[in-house]
PDB file of N, CA and C in Angstrom:
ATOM      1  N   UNK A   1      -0.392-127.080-187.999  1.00  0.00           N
ATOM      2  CA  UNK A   1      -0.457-125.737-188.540  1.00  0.00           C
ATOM      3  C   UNK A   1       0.289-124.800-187.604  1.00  0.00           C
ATOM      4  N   UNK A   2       0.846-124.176-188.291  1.00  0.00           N
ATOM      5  CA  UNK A   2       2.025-123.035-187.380  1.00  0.00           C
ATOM      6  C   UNK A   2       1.778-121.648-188.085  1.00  0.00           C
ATOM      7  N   UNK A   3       1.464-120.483-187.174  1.00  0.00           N
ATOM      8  CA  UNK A   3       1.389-119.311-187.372  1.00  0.00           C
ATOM      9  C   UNK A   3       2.030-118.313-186.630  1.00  0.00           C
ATOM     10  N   UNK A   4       3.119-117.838-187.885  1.00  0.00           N
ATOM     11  CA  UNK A   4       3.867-116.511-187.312  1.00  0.00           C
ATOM     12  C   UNK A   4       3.574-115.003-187.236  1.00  0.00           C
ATOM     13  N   UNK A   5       3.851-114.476-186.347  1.00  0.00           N
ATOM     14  CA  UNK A   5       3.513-113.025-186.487  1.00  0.00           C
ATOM     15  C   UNK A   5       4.678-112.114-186.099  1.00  0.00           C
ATOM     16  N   UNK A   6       4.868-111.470-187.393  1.00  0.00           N
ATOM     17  CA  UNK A   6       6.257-110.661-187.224  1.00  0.00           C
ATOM     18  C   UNK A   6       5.924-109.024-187.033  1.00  0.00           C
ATOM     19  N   UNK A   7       6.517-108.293-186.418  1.00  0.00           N
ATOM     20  CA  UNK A   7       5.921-106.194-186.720  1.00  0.00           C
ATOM     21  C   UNK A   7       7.129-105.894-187.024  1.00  0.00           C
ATOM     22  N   UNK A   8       7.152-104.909-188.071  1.00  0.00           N
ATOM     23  CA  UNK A   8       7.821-104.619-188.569  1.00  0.00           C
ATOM     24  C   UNK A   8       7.840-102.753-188.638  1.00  0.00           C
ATOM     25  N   UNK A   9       8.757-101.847-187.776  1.00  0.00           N
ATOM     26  CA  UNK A   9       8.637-100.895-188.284  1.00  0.00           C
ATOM     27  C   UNK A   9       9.531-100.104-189.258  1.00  0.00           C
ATOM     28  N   UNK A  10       8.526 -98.985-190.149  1.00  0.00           N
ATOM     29  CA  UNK A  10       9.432 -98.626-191.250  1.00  0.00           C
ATOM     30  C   UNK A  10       8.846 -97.129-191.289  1.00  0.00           C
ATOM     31  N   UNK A  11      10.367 -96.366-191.115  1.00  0.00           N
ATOM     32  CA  UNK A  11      10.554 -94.604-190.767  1.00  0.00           C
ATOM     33  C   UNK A  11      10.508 -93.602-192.027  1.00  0.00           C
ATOM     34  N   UNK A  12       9.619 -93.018-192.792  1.00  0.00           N
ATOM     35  CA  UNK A  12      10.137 -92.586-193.998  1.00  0.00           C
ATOM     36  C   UNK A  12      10.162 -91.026-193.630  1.00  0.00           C
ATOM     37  N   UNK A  13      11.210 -90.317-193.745  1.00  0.00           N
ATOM     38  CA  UNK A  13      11.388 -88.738-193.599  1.00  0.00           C
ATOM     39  C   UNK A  13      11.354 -88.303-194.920  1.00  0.00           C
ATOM     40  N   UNK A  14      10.639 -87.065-195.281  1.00  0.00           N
ATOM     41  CA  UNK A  14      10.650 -86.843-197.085  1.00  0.00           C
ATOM     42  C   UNK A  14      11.177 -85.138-196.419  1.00  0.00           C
ATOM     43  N   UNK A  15      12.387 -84.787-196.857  1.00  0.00           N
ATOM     44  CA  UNK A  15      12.488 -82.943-196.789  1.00  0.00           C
ATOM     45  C   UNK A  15      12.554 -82.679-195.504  1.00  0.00           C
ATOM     46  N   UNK A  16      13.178 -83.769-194.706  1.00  0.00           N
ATOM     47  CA  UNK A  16      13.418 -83.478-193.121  1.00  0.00           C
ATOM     48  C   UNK A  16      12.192 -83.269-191.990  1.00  0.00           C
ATOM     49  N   UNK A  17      11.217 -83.549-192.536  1.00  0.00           N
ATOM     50  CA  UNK A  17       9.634 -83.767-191.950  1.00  0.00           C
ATOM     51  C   UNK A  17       9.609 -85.044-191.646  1.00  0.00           C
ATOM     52  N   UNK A  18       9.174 -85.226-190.773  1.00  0.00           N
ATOM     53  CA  UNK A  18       8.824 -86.631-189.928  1.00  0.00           C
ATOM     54  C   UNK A  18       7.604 -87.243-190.055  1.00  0.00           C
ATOM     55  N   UNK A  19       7.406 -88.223-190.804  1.00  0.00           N
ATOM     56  CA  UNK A  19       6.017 -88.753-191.061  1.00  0.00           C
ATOM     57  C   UNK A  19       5.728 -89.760-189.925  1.00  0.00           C
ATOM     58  N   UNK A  20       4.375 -90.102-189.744  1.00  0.00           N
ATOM     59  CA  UNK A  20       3.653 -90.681-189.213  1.00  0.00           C
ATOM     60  C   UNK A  20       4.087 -92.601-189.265  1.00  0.00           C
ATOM     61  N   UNK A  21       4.627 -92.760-188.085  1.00  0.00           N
ATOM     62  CA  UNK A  21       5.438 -94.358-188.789  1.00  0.00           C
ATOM     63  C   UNK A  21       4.296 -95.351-189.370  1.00  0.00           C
ATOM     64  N   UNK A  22       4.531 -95.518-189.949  1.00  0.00           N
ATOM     65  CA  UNK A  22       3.669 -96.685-190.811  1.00  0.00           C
ATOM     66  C   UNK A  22       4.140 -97.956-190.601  1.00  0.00           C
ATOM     67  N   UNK A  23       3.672 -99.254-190.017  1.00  0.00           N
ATOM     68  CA  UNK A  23       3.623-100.240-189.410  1.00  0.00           C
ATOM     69  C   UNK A  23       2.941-101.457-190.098  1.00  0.00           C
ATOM     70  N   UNK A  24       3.800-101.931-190.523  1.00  0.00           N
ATOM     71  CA  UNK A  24       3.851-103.296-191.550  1.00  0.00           C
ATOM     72  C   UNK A  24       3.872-104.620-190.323  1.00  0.00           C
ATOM     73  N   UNK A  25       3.039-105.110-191.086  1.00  0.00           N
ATOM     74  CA  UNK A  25       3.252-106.655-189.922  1.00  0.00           C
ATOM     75  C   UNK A  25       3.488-107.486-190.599  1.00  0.00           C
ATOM     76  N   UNK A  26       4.288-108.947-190.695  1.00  0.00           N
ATOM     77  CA  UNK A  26       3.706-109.926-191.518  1.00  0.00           C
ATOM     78  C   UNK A  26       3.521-110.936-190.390  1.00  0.00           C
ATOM     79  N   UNK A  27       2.412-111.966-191.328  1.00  0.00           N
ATOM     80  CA  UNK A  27       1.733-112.651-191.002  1.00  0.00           C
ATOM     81  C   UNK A  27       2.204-114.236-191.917  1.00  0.00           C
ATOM     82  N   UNK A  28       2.755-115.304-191.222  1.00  0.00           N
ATOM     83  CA  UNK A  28       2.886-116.831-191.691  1.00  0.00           C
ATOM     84  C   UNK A  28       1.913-118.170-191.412  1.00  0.00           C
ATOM     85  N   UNK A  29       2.009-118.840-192.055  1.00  0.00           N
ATOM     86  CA  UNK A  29       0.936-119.920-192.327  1.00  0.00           C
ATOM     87  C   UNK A  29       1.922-121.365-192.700  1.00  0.00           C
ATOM     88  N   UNK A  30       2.343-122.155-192.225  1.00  0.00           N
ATOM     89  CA  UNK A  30       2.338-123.606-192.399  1.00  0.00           C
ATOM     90  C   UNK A  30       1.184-124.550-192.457  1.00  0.00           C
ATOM     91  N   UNK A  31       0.866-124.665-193.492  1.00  0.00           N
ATOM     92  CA  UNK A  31       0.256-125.608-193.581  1.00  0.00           C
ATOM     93  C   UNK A  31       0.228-127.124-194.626  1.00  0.00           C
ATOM     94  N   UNK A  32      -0.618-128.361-193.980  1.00  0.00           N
ATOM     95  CA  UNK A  32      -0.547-129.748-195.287  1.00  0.00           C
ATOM     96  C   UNK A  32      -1.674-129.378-196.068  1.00  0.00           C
ATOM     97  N   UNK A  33      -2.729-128.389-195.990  1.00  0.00           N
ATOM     98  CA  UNK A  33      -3.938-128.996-196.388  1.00  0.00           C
ATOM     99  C   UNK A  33      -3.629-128.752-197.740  1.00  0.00           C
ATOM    100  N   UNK A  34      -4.230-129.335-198.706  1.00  0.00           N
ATOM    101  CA  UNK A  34      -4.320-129.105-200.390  1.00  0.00           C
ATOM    102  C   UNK A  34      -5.854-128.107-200.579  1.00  0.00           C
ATOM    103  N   UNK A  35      -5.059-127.120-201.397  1.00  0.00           N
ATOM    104  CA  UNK A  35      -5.886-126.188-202.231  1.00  0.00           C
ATOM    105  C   UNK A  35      -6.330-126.315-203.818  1.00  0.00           C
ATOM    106  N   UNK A  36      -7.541-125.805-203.735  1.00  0.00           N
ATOM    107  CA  UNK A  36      -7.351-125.478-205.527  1.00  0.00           C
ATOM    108  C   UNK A  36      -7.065-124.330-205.941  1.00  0.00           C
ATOM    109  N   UNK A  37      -6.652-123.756-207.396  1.00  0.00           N
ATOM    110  CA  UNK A  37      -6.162-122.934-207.799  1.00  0.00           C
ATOM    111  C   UNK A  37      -7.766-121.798-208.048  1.00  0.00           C
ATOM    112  N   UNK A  38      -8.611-122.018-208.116  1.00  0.00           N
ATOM    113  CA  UNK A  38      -9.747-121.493-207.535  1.00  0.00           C
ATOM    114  C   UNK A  38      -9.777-120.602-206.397  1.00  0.00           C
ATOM    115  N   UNK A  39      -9.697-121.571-205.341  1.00  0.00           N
ATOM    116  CA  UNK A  39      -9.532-120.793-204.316  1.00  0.00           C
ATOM    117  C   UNK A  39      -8.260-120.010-203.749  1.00  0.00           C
ATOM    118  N   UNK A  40      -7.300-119.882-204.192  1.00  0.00           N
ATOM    119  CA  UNK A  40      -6.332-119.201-203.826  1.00  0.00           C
ATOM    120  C   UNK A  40      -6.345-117.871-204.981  1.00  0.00           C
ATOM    121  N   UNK A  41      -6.518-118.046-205.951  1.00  0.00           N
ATOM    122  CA  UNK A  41      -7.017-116.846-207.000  1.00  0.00           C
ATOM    123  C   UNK A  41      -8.184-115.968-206.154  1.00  0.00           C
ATOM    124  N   UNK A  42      -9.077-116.676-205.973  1.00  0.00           N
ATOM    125  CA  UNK A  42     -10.416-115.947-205.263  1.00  0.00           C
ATOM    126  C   UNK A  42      -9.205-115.061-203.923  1.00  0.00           C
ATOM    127  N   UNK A  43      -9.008-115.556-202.741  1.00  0.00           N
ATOM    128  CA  UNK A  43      -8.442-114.613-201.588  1.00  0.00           C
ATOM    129  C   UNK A  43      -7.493-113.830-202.200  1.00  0.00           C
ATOM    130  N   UNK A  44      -6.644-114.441-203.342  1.00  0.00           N
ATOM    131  CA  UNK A  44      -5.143-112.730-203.717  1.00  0.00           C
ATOM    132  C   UNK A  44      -6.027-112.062-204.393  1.00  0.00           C
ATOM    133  N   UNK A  45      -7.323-112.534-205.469  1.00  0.00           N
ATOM    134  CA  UNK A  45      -8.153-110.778-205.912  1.00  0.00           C
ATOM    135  C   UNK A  45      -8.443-110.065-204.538  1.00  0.00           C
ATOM    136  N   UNK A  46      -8.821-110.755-204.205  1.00  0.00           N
ATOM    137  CA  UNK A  46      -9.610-110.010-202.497  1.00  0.00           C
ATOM    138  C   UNK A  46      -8.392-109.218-201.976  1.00  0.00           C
ATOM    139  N   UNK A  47      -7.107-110.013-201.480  1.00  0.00           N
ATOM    140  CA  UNK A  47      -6.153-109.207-201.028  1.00  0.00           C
ATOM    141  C   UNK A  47      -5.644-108.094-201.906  1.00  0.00           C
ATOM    142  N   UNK A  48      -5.565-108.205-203.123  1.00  0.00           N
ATOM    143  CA  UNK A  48      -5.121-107.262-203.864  1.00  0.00           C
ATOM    144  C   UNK A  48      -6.421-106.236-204.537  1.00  0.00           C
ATOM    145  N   UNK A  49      -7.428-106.417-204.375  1.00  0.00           N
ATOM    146  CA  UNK A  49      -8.278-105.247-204.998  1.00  0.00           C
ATOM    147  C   UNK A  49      -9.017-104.981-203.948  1.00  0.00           C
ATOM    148  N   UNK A  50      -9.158-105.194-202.639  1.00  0.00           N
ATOM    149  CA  UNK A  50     -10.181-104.887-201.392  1.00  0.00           C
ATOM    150  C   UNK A  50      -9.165-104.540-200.385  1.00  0.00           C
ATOM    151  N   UNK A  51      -9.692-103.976-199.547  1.00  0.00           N
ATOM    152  CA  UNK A  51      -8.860-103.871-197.940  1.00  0.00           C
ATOM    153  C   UNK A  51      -9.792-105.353-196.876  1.00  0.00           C
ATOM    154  N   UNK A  52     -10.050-105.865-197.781  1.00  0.00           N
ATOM    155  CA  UNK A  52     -11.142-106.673-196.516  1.00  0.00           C
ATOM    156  C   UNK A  52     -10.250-107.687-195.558  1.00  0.00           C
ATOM    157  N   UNK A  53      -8.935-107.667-196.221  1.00  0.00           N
ATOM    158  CA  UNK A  53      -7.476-108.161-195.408  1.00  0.00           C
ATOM    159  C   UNK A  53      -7.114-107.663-194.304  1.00  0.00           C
ATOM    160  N   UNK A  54      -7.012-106.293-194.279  1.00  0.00           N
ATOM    161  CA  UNK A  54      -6.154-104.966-194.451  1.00  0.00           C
ATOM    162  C   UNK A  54      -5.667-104.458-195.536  1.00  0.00           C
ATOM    163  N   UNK A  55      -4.731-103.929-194.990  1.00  0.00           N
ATOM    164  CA  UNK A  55      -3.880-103.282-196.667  1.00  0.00           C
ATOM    165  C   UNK A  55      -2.494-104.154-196.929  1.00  0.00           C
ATOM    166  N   UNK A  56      -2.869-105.356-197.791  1.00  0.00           N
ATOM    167  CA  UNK A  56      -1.821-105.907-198.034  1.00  0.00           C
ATOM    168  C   UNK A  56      -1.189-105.724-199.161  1.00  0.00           C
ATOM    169  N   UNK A  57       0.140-105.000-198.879  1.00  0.00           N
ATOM    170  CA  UNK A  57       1.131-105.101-199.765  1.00  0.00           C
ATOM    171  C   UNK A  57       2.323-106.328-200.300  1.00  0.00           C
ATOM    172  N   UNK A  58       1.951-107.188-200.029  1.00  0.00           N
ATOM    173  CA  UNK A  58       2.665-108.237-200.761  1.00  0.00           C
ATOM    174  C   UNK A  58       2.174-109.652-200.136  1.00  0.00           C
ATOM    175  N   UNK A  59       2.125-110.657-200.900  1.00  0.00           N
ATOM    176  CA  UNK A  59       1.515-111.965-200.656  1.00  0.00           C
ATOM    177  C   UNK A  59       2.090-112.926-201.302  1.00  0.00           C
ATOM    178  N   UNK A  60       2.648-113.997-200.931  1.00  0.00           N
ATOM    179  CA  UNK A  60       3.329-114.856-201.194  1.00  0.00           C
ATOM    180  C   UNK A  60       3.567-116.487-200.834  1.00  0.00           C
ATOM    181  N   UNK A  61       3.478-117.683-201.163  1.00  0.00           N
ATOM    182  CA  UNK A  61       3.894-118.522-201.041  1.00  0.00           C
ATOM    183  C   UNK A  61       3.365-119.888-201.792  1.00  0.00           C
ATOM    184  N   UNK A  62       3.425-120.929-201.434  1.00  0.00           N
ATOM    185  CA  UNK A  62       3.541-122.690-201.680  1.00  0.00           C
ATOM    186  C   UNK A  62       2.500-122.985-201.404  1.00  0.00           C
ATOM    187  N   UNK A  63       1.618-123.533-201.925  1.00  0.00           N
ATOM    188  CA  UNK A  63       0.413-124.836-201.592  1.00  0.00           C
ATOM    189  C   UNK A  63       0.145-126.384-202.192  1.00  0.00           C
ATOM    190  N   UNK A  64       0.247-126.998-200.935  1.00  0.00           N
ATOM    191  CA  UNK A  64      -0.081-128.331-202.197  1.00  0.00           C
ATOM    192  C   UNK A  64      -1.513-128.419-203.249  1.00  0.00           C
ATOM    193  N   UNK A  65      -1.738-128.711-204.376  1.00  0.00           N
ATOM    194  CA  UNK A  65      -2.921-128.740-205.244  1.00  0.00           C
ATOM    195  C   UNK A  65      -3.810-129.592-205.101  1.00  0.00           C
ATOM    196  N   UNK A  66      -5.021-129.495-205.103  1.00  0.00           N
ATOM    197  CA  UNK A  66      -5.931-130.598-204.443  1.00  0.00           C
ATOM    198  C   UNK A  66      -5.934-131.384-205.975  1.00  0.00           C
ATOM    199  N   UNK A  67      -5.837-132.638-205.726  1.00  0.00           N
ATOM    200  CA  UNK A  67      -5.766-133.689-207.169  1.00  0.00           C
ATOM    201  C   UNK A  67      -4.968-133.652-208.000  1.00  0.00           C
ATOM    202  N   UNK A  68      -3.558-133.191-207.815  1.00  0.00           N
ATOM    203  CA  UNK A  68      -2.416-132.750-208.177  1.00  0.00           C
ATOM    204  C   UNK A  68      -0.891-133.291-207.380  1.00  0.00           C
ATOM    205  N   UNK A  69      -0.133-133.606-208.224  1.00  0.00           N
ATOM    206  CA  UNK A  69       1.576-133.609-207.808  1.00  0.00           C
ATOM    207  C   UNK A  69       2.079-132.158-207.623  1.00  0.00           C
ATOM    208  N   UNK A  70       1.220-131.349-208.508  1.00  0.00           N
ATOM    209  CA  UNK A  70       2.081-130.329-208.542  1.00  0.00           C
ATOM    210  C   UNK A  70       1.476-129.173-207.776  1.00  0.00           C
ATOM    211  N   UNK A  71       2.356-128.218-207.349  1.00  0.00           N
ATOM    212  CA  UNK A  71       1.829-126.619-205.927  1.00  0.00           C
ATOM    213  C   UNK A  71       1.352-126.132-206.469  1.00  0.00           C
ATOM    214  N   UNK A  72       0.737-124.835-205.793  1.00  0.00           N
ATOM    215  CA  UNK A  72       0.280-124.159-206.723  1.00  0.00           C
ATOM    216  C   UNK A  72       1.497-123.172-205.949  1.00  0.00           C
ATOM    217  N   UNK A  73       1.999-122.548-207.163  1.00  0.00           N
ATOM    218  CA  UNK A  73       3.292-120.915-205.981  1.00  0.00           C
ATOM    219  C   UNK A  73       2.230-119.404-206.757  1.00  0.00           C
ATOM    220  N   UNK A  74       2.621-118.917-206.085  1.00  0.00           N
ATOM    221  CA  UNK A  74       1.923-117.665-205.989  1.00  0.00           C
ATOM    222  C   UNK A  74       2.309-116.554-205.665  1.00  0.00           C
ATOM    223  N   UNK A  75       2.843-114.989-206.401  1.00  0.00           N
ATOM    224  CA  UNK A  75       2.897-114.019-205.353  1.00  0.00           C
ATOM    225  C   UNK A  75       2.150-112.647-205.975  1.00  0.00           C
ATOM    226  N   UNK A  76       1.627-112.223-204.622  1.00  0.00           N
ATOM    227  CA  UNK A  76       0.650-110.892-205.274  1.00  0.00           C
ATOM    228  C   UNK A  76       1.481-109.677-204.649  1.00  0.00           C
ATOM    229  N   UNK A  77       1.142-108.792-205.385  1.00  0.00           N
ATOM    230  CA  UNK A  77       1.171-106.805-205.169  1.00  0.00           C
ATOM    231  C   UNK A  77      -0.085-106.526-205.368  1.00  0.00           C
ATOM    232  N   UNK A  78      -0.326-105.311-204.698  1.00  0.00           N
ATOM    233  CA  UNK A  78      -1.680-104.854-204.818  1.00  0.00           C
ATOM    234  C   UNK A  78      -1.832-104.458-206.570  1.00  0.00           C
ATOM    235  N   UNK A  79      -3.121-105.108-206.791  1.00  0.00           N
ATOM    236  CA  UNK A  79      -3.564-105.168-208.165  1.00  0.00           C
ATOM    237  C   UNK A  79      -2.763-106.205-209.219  1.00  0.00           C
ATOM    238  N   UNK A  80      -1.942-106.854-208.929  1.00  0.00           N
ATOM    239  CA  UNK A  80      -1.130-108.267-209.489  1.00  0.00           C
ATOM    240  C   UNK A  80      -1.182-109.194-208.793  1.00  0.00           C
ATOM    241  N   UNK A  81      -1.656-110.108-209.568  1.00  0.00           N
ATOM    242  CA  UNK A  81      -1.709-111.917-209.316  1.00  0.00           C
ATOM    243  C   UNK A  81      -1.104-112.621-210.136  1.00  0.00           C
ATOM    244  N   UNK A  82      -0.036-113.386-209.209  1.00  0.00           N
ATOM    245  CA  UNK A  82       0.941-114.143-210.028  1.00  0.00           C
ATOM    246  C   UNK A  82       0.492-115.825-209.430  1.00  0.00           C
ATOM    247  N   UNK A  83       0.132-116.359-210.386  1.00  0.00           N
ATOM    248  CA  UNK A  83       0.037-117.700-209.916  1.00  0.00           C
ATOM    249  C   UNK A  83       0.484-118.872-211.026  1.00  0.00           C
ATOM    250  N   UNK A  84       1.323-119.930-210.703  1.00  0.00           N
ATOM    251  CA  UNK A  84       1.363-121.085-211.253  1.00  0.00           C
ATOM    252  C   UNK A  84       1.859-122.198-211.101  1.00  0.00           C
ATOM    253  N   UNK A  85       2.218-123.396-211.708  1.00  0.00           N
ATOM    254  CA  UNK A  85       2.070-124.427-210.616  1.00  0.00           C
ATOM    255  C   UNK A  85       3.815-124.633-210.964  1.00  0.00           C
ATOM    256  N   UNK A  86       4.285-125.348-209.843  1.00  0.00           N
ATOM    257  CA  UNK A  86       5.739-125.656-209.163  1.00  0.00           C
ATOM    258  C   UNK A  86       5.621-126.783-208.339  1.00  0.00           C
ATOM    259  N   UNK A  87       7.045-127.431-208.495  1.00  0.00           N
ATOM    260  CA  UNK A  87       7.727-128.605-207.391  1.00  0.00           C
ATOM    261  C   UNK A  87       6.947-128.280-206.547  1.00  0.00           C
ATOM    262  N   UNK A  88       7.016-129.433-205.418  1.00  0.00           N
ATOM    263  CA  UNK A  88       6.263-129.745-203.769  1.00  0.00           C
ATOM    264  C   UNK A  88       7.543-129.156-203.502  1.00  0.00           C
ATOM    265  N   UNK A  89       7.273-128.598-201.682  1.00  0.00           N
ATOM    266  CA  UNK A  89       7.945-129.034-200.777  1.00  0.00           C
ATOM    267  C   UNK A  89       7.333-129.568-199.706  1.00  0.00           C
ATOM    268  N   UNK A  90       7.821-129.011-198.442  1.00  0.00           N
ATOM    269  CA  UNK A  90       7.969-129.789-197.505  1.00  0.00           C
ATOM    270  C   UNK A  90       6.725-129.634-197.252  1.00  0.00           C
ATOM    271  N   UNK A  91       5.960-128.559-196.714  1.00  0.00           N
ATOM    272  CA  UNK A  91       5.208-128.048-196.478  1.00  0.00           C
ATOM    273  C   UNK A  91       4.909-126.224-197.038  1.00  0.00           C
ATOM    274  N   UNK A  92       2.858-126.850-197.410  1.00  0.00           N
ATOM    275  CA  UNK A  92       3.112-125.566-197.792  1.00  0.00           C
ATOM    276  C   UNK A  92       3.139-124.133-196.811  1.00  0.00           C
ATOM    277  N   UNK A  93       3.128-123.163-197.570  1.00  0.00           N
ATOM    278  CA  UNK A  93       3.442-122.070-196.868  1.00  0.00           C
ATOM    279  C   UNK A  93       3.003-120.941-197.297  1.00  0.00           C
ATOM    280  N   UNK A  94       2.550-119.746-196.656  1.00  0.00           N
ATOM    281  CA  UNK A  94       2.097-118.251-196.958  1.00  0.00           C
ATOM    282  C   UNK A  94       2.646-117.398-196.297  1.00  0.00           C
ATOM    283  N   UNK A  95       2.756-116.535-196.657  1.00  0.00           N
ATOM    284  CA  UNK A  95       3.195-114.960-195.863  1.00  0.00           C
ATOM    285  C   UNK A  95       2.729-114.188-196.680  1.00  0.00           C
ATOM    286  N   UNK A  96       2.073-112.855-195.656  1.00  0.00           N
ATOM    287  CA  UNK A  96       1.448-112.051-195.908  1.00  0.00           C
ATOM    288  C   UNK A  96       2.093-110.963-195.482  1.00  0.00           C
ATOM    289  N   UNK A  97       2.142-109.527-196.056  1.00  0.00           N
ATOM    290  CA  UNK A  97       2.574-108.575-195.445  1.00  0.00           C
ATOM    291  C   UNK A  97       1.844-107.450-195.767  1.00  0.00           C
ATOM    292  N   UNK A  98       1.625-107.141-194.721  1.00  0.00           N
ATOM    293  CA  UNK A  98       0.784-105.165-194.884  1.00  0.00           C
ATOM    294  C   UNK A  98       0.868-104.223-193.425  1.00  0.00           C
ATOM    295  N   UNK A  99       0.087-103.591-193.266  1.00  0.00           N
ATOM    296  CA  UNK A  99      -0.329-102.581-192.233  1.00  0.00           C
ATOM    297  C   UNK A  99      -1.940-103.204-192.043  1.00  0.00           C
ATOM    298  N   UNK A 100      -2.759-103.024-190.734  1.00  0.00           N
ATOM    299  CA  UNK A 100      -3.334-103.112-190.125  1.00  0.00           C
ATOM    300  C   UNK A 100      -4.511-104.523-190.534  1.00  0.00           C
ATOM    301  N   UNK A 101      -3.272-105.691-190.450  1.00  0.00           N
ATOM    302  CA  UNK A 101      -3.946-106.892-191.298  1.00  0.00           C
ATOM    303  C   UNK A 101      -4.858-107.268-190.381  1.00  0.00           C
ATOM    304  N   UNK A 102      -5.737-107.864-191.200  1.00  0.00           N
ATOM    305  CA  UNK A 102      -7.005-108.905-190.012  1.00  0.00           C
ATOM    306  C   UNK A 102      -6.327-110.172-190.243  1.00  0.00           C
ATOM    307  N   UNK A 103      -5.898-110.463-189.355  1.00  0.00           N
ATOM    308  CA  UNK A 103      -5.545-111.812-188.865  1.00  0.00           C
ATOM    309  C   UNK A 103      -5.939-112.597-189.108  1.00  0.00           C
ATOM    310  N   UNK A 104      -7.118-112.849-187.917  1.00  0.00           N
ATOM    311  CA  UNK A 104      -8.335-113.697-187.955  1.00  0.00           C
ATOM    312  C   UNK A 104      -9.101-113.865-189.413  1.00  0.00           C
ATOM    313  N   UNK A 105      -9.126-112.661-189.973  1.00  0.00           N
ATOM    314  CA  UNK A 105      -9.517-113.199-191.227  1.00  0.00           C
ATOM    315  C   UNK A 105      -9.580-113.592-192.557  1.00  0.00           C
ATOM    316  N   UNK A 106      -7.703-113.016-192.607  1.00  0.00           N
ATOM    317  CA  UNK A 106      -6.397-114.125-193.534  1.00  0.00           C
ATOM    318  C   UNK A 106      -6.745-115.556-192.972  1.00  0.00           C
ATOM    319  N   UNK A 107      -6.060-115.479-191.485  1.00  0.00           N
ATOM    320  CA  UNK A 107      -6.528-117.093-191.472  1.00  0.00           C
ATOM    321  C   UNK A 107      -7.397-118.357-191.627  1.00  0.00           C
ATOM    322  N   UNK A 108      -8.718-117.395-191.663  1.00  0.00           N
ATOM    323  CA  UNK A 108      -9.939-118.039-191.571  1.00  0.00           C
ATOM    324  C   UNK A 108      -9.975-118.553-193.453  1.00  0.00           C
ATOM    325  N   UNK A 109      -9.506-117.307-193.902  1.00  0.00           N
ATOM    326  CA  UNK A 109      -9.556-117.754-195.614  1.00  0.00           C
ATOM    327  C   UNK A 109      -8.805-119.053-196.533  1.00  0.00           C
ATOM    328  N   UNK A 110      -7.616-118.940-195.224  1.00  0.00           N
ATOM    329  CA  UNK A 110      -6.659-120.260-195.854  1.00  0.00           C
ATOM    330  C   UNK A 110      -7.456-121.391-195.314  1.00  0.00           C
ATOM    331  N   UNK A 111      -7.740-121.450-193.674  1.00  0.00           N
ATOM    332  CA  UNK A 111      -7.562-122.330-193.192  1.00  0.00           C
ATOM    333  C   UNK A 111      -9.040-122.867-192.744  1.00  0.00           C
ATOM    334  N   UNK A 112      -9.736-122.193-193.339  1.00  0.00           N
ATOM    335  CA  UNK A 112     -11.171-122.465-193.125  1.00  0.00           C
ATOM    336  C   UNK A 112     -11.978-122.300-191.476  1.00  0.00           C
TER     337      UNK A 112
END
């Protein structure tokens, strides 16, 4: 299992006023383990209708399917869940992106 952590900053000026920088991180996940489509539905409602993440604005990637050939792929926006099943690859994979993510407890959700 391999976990990335990227920061990302992003400057928005509206009318020559200087806003407050707002600070996006993303967050990566390699992993073999197989999921069900259960449980990956259950964490993107959570990410997309709760802050219990943080505030994630976009969610995305690959899982192998538990009792399945086929992935499950997936990508959320806050309040959209896109899920359905696709080719393997190599390994699956997640990325997460928001402002003031819990880490520890994205990871704990994939990875038990």
């Amino acid at each position: 299992m391999h976990v990335h952590n990227h920061h990302h900053h992003h400057h928005h000026h509206h009318d020559g006023e200087h806003d407050a920088d707002e600070i996006f991180t993303s967050w990566g996940l390699e992993t073999p383990a197989k999921y069900t489509r259960e449980k990956v539905e259950e964490i993107l409602h959570k990410m997309s209708e709760t802050e219990e993440f943080g505030q994630v604005i976009r969610c995305k990637g690959m899982l192998p399917q538990e009792g399945s050939e086929k992935w499950i792929h997936f990508d959320m926006v806050p309040e959209q869940v896109d899920i359905r099943e696709g080719s393997a690859s190599y390994t699956g994979k997640v990325v997460v992106i928001g402002a003031d993510l819990k880490e520890d407890l994205i990871k704990a959700a994939f990875v038990g």
